[in-house]
Short mmCIF file of C-alpha atoms and ligand atoms in Angstrom, two decimals:
data_model
loop_
_atom_site.label_atom_id
_atom_site.label_comp_id
_atom_site.label_asym_id
_atom_site.label_seq_id
_atom_site.Cartn_x
_atom_site.Cartn_y
_atom_site.Cartn_z
CA UNK A 97 -56.05 -90.56 2.13
CA UNK A 98 -57.71 -92.58 -0.65
CA UNK A 99 -61.38 -93.45 -0.20
CA UNK A 100 -63.27 -95.91 -2.39
CA UNK A 101 -66.84 -94.62 -2.84
CA UNK A 102 -69.78 -96.83 -3.79
CA UNK A 103 -73.17 -95.42 -4.87
CA UNK A 104 -76.35 -97.30 -5.87
CA UNK A 105 -79.26 -95.34 -4.36
CA UNK A 106 -81.29 -94.87 -7.54
CA UNK A 107 -80.73 -96.17 -11.08
CA UNK A 108 -76.97 -95.56 -11.21
CA UNK A 109 -74.27 -97.95 -10.01
CA UNK A 110 -71.11 -95.96 -9.41
CA UNK A 111 -67.62 -96.47 -8.04
CA UNK A 112 -64.91 -93.87 -7.54
CA UNK A 113 -61.60 -93.43 -5.75
CA UNK A 114 -61.05 -89.91 -4.39
CA UNK A 115 -57.93 -88.62 -2.66
CA UNK A 116 -58.28 -86.26 0.31
CA UNK A 117 -61.84 -85.28 -0.68
CA UNK A 118 -60.50 -83.37 -3.70
CA UNK A 119 -58.79 -85.40 -6.41
CA UNK A 120 -60.78 -87.88 -8.48
CA UNK A 121 -58.55 -90.85 -9.28
CA UNK A 122 -61.20 -93.09 -10.85
CA UNK A 123 -64.89 -92.52 -11.64
CA UNK A 124 -67.14 -95.15 -13.19
CA UNK A 125 -70.92 -94.75 -13.57
CA UNK A 126 -73.21 -97.44 -15.00
CA UNK A 127 -76.80 -96.29 -15.56
CA UNK A 128 -80.01 -98.09 -16.38
CA UNK A 129 -81.73 -94.78 -17.28
CA UNK A 130 -82.33 -95.89 -20.89
CA UNK A 131 -84.31 -98.88 -19.65
CA UNK A 132 -86.74 -96.60 -17.79
CA UNK A 133 -87.53 -94.25 -20.69
CA UNK A 134 -90.28 -96.47 -22.08
CA UNK A 135 -92.03 -96.56 -18.68
CA UNK A 136 -91.80 -92.79 -18.14
CA UNK A 137 -89.93 -93.18 -14.86
CA UNK A 138 -87.66 -95.38 -12.79
CA UNK A 139 -88.92 -98.91 -12.21
CA UNK A 140 -87.28 -99.96 -8.90
CA UNK A 141 -87.26 -103.70 -9.68
CA UNK A 142 -85.66 -103.14 -13.09
CA UNK A 143 -83.04 -100.82 -11.59
CA UNK A 144 -82.10 -103.21 -8.76
CA UNK A 145 -81.84 -106.25 -11.04
CA UNK A 146 -79.54 -104.35 -13.38
CA UNK A 147 -77.43 -103.20 -10.43
CA UNK A 148 -76.89 -106.78 -9.25
CA UNK A 149 -75.49 -107.51 -12.72
CA UNK A 150 -73.20 -104.49 -12.98
CA UNK A 151 -71.85 -103.99 -9.44
CA UNK A 152 -68.87 -106.35 -9.81
CA UNK A 153 -67.74 -105.09 -13.25
CA UNK A 154 -68.19 -101.48 -12.04
CA UNK A 155 -66.06 -102.18 -8.96
CA UNK A 156 -63.40 -103.89 -11.08
CA UNK A 157 -63.24 -100.88 -13.42
CA UNK A 158 -63.32 -98.39 -10.55
CA UNK A 159 -60.33 -100.14 -8.93
CA UNK A 160 -58.33 -100.22 -12.17
CA UNK A 161 -54.74 -99.16 -11.51
CA UNK A 162 -55.15 -99.65 -7.74
CA UNK A 163 -54.98 -102.56 -5.31
CA UNK A 164 -56.81 -102.97 -1.99
CA UNK A 165 -53.57 -101.90 -0.25
CA UNK A 166 -53.93 -98.43 -1.83
CA UNK A 167 -57.37 -97.91 -0.27
CA UNK A 168 -57.62 -96.36 3.22
CA UNK A 169 -61.40 -96.58 3.68
CA UNK A 170 -64.64 -97.50 1.90
CA UNK A 171 -67.61 -95.09 1.76
CA UNK A 172 -71.08 -96.22 0.76
CA UNK A 173 -74.47 -94.54 0.27
CA UNK A 174 -76.84 -96.02 2.87
CA UNK A 175 -79.81 -93.76 2.02
CA UNK A 176 -82.10 -92.14 1.14
CA UNK A 177 -83.04 -94.17 -1.93
CA UNK A 178 -84.71 -97.29 -3.28
CA UNK A 179 -84.31 -100.26 -0.94
CA UNK A 180 -83.43 -102.85 -3.61
CA UNK A 181 -80.88 -100.49 -5.19
CA UNK A 182 -79.29 -99.40 -1.90
CA UNK A 183 -78.84 -103.01 -0.78
CA UNK A 184 -76.65 -103.81 -3.80
CA UNK A 185 -74.09 -101.12 -2.94
CA UNK A 186 -74.31 -101.62 0.82
CA UNK A 187 -73.78 -105.40 0.65
CA UNK A 188 -70.87 -104.98 -1.78
CA UNK A 189 -69.24 -102.37 0.49
CA UNK A 190 -69.71 -104.51 3.61
CA UNK A 191 -68.17 -107.53 1.86
CA UNK A 192 -65.14 -105.50 0.76
CA UNK A 193 -64.71 -103.84 4.17
CA UNK A 194 -64.73 -107.28 5.83
CA UNK A 195 -62.42 -109.07 3.37
CA UNK A 196 -59.99 -106.16 2.87
CA UNK A 197 -60.15 -105.15 6.58
CA UNK A 198 -60.95 -101.50 5.84
CA UNK A 199 -62.97 -98.91 7.78
CA UNK A 200 -66.51 -98.52 6.37
CA UNK A 201 -68.10 -95.03 6.32
CA UNK A 202 -71.90 -94.83 5.81
CA UNK A 203 -72.95 -91.80 3.70
CA UNK A 204 -76.17 -89.80 3.27
CA UNK A 205 -76.57 -89.40 -0.51
CA UNK A 206 -78.44 -86.07 -0.44
CA UNK A 207 -76.01 -84.33 1.90
CA UNK A 208 -73.05 -85.77 -0.03
CA UNK A 209 -74.28 -84.12 -3.28
CA UNK A 210 -72.92 -80.70 -2.21
CA UNK A 211 -69.37 -82.09 -2.00
CA UNK A 212 -69.24 -82.28 -5.80
CA UNK A 213 -68.34 -78.56 -5.73
CA UNK A 214 -65.30 -79.30 -3.57
CA UNK A 215 -63.96 -81.56 -6.33
CA UNK A 216 -63.78 -78.63 -8.75
CA UNK A 217 -60.73 -76.37 -9.17
CA UNK A 218 -62.35 -73.38 -7.55
CA UNK A 219 -64.00 -74.65 -4.32
CA UNK A 220 -66.64 -72.67 -2.34
CA UNK A 221 -65.86 -70.25 0.51
CA UNK A 222 -67.51 -70.34 3.93
CA UNK A 223 -70.09 -69.67 5.08
CA UNK A 224 -71.89 -71.11 2.07
CA UNK A 225 -75.55 -71.80 1.35
CA UNK A 226 -76.11 -75.09 -0.40
CA UNK A 227 -79.16 -76.00 -2.50
CA UNK A 228 -79.54 -79.68 -3.34
CA UNK A 229 -82.05 -80.12 -6.17
CA UNK A 230 -82.65 -83.59 -7.52
CA UNK A 231 -85.49 -85.83 -8.63
CA UNK A 232 -86.27 -86.69 -5.02
CA UNK A 233 -85.07 -83.67 -3.00
CA UNK A 234 -85.10 -79.89 -2.77
CA UNK A 235 -83.10 -79.00 0.34
CA UNK A 236 -81.31 -75.91 1.64
CA UNK A 237 -78.33 -76.06 3.99
CA UNK A 238 -75.81 -73.64 5.43
CA UNK A 239 -72.19 -74.82 5.58
CA UNK A 240 -69.88 -73.12 8.06
CA UNK A 241 -67.05 -75.46 7.04
CA UNK A 242 -66.68 -78.77 5.21
CA UNK A 243 -67.58 -80.47 8.50
CA UNK A 244 -70.29 -78.17 9.83
CA UNK A 245 -73.65 -78.36 8.01
CA UNK A 246 -77.13 -77.25 9.16
CA UNK A 247 -80.39 -77.96 7.34
CA UNK A 248 -82.50 -74.85 6.72
CA UNK A 249 -85.54 -76.10 4.83
CA UNK A 250 -86.84 -78.46 2.18
CA UNK A 251 -89.78 -79.46 0.08
CA UNK A 252 -93.09 -80.18 1.76
CA UNK A 253 -94.30 -82.29 -1.18
CA UNK A 254 -92.82 -82.75 -4.68
CA UNK A 255 -89.13 -82.08 -5.33
CA UNK A 256 -88.10 -79.61 -8.06
CA UNK A 257 -86.88 -82.42 -10.34
CA UNK A 258 -90.12 -84.30 -9.74
CA UNK A 259 -92.05 -81.14 -10.71
CA UNK A 260 -90.08 -81.01 -13.98
CA UNK A 261 -90.66 -84.73 -14.60
CA UNK A 262 -94.38 -84.74 -13.76
CA UNK A 263 -95.27 -81.58 -15.69
CA UNK A 264 -93.23 -82.80 -18.68
CA UNK A 265 -95.28 -85.96 -18.64
CA UNK A 266 -98.51 -83.93 -18.69
CA UNK A 267 -97.22 -82.12 -21.79
CA UNK A 268 -96.43 -85.46 -23.42
CA UNK A 269 -92.66 -84.98 -23.21
CA UNK A 270 -90.39 -87.98 -22.51
CA UNK A 271 -88.62 -88.90 -19.24
CA UNK A 272 -86.53 -87.43 -17.66
CA UNK A 273 -88.58 -84.26 -17.94
CA UNK A 274 -86.06 -81.64 -16.81
CA UNK A 275 -83.83 -81.63 -19.89
CA UNK A 276 -86.91 -81.96 -22.16
CA UNK A 277 -88.63 -78.92 -20.58
CA UNK A 278 -85.37 -76.99 -20.96
CA UNK A 279 -85.11 -77.94 -24.64
CA UNK A 280 -88.75 -77.07 -25.41
CA UNK A 281 -88.42 -73.77 -23.49
CA UNK A 282 -85.27 -72.81 -25.43
CA UNK A 283 -87.01 -73.50 -28.72
CA UNK A 284 -90.03 -71.46 -27.65
CA UNK A 285 -87.86 -68.48 -26.71
CA UNK A 286 -86.19 -68.61 -30.12
CA UNK A 287 -89.42 -68.40 -32.08
CA UNK A 288 -90.70 -65.70 -29.64
CA UNK A 289 -94.21 -66.98 -29.55
CA UNK A 290 -97.46 -65.04 -29.17
CA UNK A 291 -98.76 -67.53 -26.62
CA UNK A 292 -98.19 -66.79 -22.94
CA UNK A 293 -99.08 -68.96 -19.97
CA UNK A 294 -99.09 -67.78 -16.36
CA UNK A 295 -98.35 -70.24 -13.58
CA UNK A 296 -98.05 -69.73 -9.80
CA UNK A 297 -94.72 -69.44 -7.91
CA UNK A 298 -95.67 -71.54 -4.88
CA UNK A 299 -94.62 -70.61 -1.31
CA UNK A 300 -92.76 -67.40 -2.09
CA UNK A 301 -93.16 -66.54 1.60
CA UNK A 302 -90.67 -66.00 4.40
CA UNK A 303 -90.02 -69.69 5.09
CA UNK A 304 -87.17 -71.63 3.53
CA UNK A 305 -89.46 -74.54 2.63
CA UNK A 306 -90.65 -75.38 -0.87
CA UNK A 307 -93.86 -76.79 -2.35
CA UNK A 308 -94.25 -77.77 -5.99
CA UNK A 309 -97.39 -79.92 -6.06
CA UNK A 310 -99.62 -76.86 -6.65
CA UNK A 311 -97.65 -76.05 -9.77
CA UNK A 312 -98.36 -79.50 -11.16
CA UNK A 313 -102.10 -79.05 -10.49
CA UNK A 314 -102.05 -75.61 -12.16
CA UNK A 315 -100.31 -77.05 -15.25
CA UNK A 316 -102.87 -79.85 -15.45
CA UNK A 317 -105.78 -77.35 -15.30
CA UNK A 318 -104.31 -74.90 -17.81
CA UNK A 319 -103.17 -77.63 -20.19
CA UNK A 320 -106.66 -79.18 -20.30
CA UNK A 321 -108.07 -75.75 -21.22
CA UNK A 322 -105.52 -75.21 -24.01
CA UNK A 323 -106.81 -76.35 -27.36
CA UNK A 324 -105.27 -77.20 -29.76
CA UNK A 325 -102.12 -78.48 -27.98
CA UNK A 326 -99.62 -77.41 -30.62
CA UNK A 327 -95.82 -77.43 -30.40
CA UNK A 328 -95.95 -73.68 -29.80
CA UNK A 329 -98.30 -74.10 -26.85
CA UNK A 330 -96.16 -76.94 -25.45
CA UNK A 331 -93.17 -74.59 -25.69
CA UNK A 332 -95.05 -71.82 -23.92
CA UNK A 333 -95.92 -74.19 -21.08
CA UNK A 334 -92.34 -75.51 -20.87
CA UNK A 335 -91.02 -71.96 -20.75
CA UNK A 336 -93.36 -70.91 -17.95
CA UNK A 337 -92.82 -74.14 -15.96
CA UNK A 338 -89.06 -73.57 -16.09
CA UNK A 339 -89.47 -69.89 -15.15
CA UNK A 340 -91.74 -70.74 -12.18
CA UNK A 341 -89.50 -73.48 -10.76
CA UNK A 342 -86.27 -71.52 -11.20
CA UNK A 343 -87.84 -68.33 -9.76
CA UNK A 344 -88.74 -70.21 -6.56
CA UNK A 345 -85.34 -71.92 -6.28
CA UNK A 346 -83.37 -68.71 -6.82
CA UNK A 347 -85.53 -66.56 -4.51
CA UNK A 348 -85.38 -69.01 -1.60
CA UNK A 349 -81.65 -69.65 -1.96
CA UNK A 350 -80.88 -65.92 -2.04
CA UNK A 351 -83.06 -65.41 1.02
CA UNK A 352 -81.02 -68.05 2.88
CA UNK A 353 -77.75 -66.52 1.63
CA UNK A 354 -78.79 -63.11 2.95
CA UNK A 355 -79.84 -64.50 6.32
CA UNK A 356 -76.48 -66.23 6.75
CA UNK A 357 -74.32 -63.59 5.14
CA UNK A 358 -72.70 -66.19 2.90
CA UNK A 359 -69.70 -65.89 0.61
CA UNK A 360 -70.71 -68.73 -1.71
CA UNK A 361 -73.79 -70.47 -3.07
CA UNK A 362 -73.50 -74.14 -3.95
CA UNK A 363 -76.09 -75.80 -6.22
CA UNK A 364 -75.99 -79.56 -6.79
CA UNK A 365 -78.14 -82.50 -7.91
CA UNK A 366 -79.62 -83.27 -11.33
CA UNK A 367 -81.61 -79.99 -11.61
CA UNK A 368 -78.36 -78.01 -11.09
CA UNK A 369 -77.69 -78.85 -14.76
CA UNK A 370 -80.56 -76.51 -15.77
CA UNK A 371 -79.15 -73.62 -17.85
CA UNK A 372 -81.85 -71.12 -16.97
CA UNK A 373 -81.24 -71.71 -13.26
CA UNK A 374 -77.55 -70.87 -13.70
CA UNK A 375 -78.41 -67.79 -15.78
CA UNK A 376 -80.76 -66.46 -13.10
CA UNK A 377 -78.31 -67.05 -10.25
CA UNK A 378 -75.48 -65.42 -12.20
CA UNK A 379 -77.60 -62.36 -13.01
CA UNK A 380 -78.78 -61.90 -9.41
CA UNK A 381 -75.40 -62.42 -7.73
CA UNK A 382 -73.48 -60.00 -9.98
CA UNK A 383 -70.24 -61.54 -8.76
CA UNK A 384 -70.75 -60.50 -5.10
CA UNK A 385 -71.21 -64.05 -3.92
CA UNK A 386 -69.41 -66.86 -5.77
CA UNK A 387 -71.64 -69.40 -7.49
CA UNK A 388 -70.62 -73.07 -7.51
CA UNK A 389 -72.48 -75.40 -9.84
CA UNK A 390 -70.54 -78.60 -10.60
CA UNK A 391 -69.78 -79.53 -14.19
CA UNK A 392 -72.54 -81.71 -15.75
CA UNK A 393 -70.46 -84.84 -15.08
CA UNK A 394 -70.56 -84.09 -11.34
CA UNK A 395 -74.21 -82.91 -11.27
CA UNK A 396 -75.47 -86.41 -12.07
CA UNK A 397 -75.24 -89.25 -9.58
CA UNK A 398 -71.75 -90.67 -9.10
CA UNK A 399 -69.62 -92.04 -6.25
CA UNK A 400 -67.13 -89.15 -6.43
CA UNK A 401 -68.89 -86.96 -3.90
CA UNK A 402 -69.77 -89.97 -1.75
CA UNK A 403 -66.03 -90.51 -1.26
CA UNK A 404 -65.41 -86.73 -0.88
CA UNK A 405 -68.07 -86.42 1.84
CA UNK A 406 -66.57 -89.39 3.72
CA UNK A 407 -63.18 -87.67 3.82
CA UNK A 408 -64.64 -84.77 5.84
CA UNK A 409 -67.10 -86.89 7.86
CA UNK A 410 -64.80 -89.79 8.57
CA UNK A 411 -66.98 -91.73 11.02
CA UNK A 412 -66.50 -95.43 10.28
CA UNK A 413 -68.84 -98.08 11.63
CA UNK A 414 -68.42 -101.82 11.97
CA UNK A 415 -69.64 -103.53 8.79
CA UNK A 416 -72.09 -105.42 11.03
CA UNK A 417 -73.87 -102.15 11.93
CA UNK A 418 -74.10 -100.70 8.44
CA UNK A 419 -77.55 -101.13 6.85
CA UNK A 420 -79.53 -99.57 4.00
CA UNK A 421 -81.99 -96.89 5.22
CA UNK A 422 -84.35 -95.96 2.32
CA UNK A 423 -86.01 -93.06 4.21
CA UNK A 424 -82.84 -91.71 5.85
CA UNK A 425 -83.47 -88.15 7.06
CA UNK A 426 -81.73 -85.33 5.21
CA UNK A 427 -82.12 -82.85 8.09
CA UNK A 428 -78.90 -82.24 10.02
O1 KG4 B 112 -79.72 -85.99 -8.90
P1 KG4 B 112 -80.39 -86.73 -10.00
O2 KG4 B 112 -79.57 -87.15 -11.20
O3 KG4 B 112 -81.09 -88.02 -9.48
C1 KG4 B 112 -81.75 -88.06 -8.27
O4 KG4 B 112 -82.95 -87.72 -8.25
O5 KG4 B 112 -81.07 -88.42 -7.25
O6 KG4 B 112 -81.61 -85.81 -10.51
C2 KG4 B 112 -82.51 -86.21 -11.52
C3 KG4 B 112 -83.48 -85.07 -11.78
C4 KG4 B 112 -84.62 -85.44 -12.69
O7 KG4 B 112 -85.83 -85.04 -12.09
C5 KG4 B 112 -84.35 -84.65 -13.96
O8 KG4 B 112 -85.52 -84.28 -14.67
C6 KG4 B 112 -83.62 -83.44 -13.42
O9 KG4 B 112 -82.80 -83.97 -12.39
N1 KG4 B 112 -82.80 -82.75 -14.43
C7 KG4 B 112 -83.06 -81.50 -14.87
C8 KG4 B 112 -82.09 -81.21 -15.88
N2 KG4 B 112 -81.28 -82.31 -16.00
C9 KG4 B 112 -81.73 -83.24 -15.10
N3 KG4 B 112 -83.99 -80.61 -14.50
C10 KG4 B 112 -84.00 -79.43 -15.13
N4 KG4 B 112 -83.13 -79.09 -16.11
C11 KG4 B 112 -82.16 -79.93 -16.51
N5 KG4 B 112 -81.31 -79.60 -17.48
ZN1 ZN B 113 -78.57 -87.74 -6.45
#
């Protein structure tokens, strides 16, 4: 079964054809990320206007080598995301479903993220605990099978990626903050600085919920007290921010894995690209539980896992009933 996936929930516009939830046949991603750098974050209006321009060329490229007859169904992200952005993909998908007479499967972007690991050569085993860490979400799920998912907990305030982005901004580092914090932290470790900063690890309690807004406040307070703000001090902050966020993510995920006696841990979303996070998971698991972090190409937003998710959750709706839902719940 070949599913055409369409994704436009944030600043990417992406199209992909995936066979049987496993084999990527085409994968095209157009991003307006560069346009947001000068503003220090995503500007929804700018993103949506760019998406209107690129949706048709992206679809044309994503369909290259295939005709509508080859496609069995269309899958589209309906939420959560930015309303203007979501509408571009949703309206395109509805138009195609109507004109090509294809089933249309609405997809939850956050839940779909974890299906990136099923597109890799060595897929996860069940039961699996899945951590989705992006700019907008920090969510934990348990998967009993590809079709059976239960939400365990999530962030009560800022997401992990947001914590990286906001604290990076406080340190004067560019957007997106995650890769910049990682870079500054790596440099700091190399020079083995004399400066050390101590930051809290918020909500290291029994619950499987997260909270990162306190970390941001602590960084703000400590940073204001640090004079002069040299490159070495920036590095020390970046190092400790990365340690604090990854400590919380690893501890909570392992707690969930223990509770559910899982065979695999799946990590997905933009923050899954963080090297220190992978290092910590690898060290703690010691090969007892398999770790599944998609390759960088599948960590970032694309339509590949939108189409993969739709293969396992094949619940089409009439195009007339499919609408964009910016605040779509991620709890299942
Ligand atoms: O999933 P994603 O591409 O977009 C959505 O939010 O849906 O995630 C973007 C987030 C940003 O907050 C970015 O700073 C973070 O992922 N990120 C990283 C790294 N690469 C991207 N965070 C930490 N370390 C990284 N290497
Ligand atoms: Zn995403």
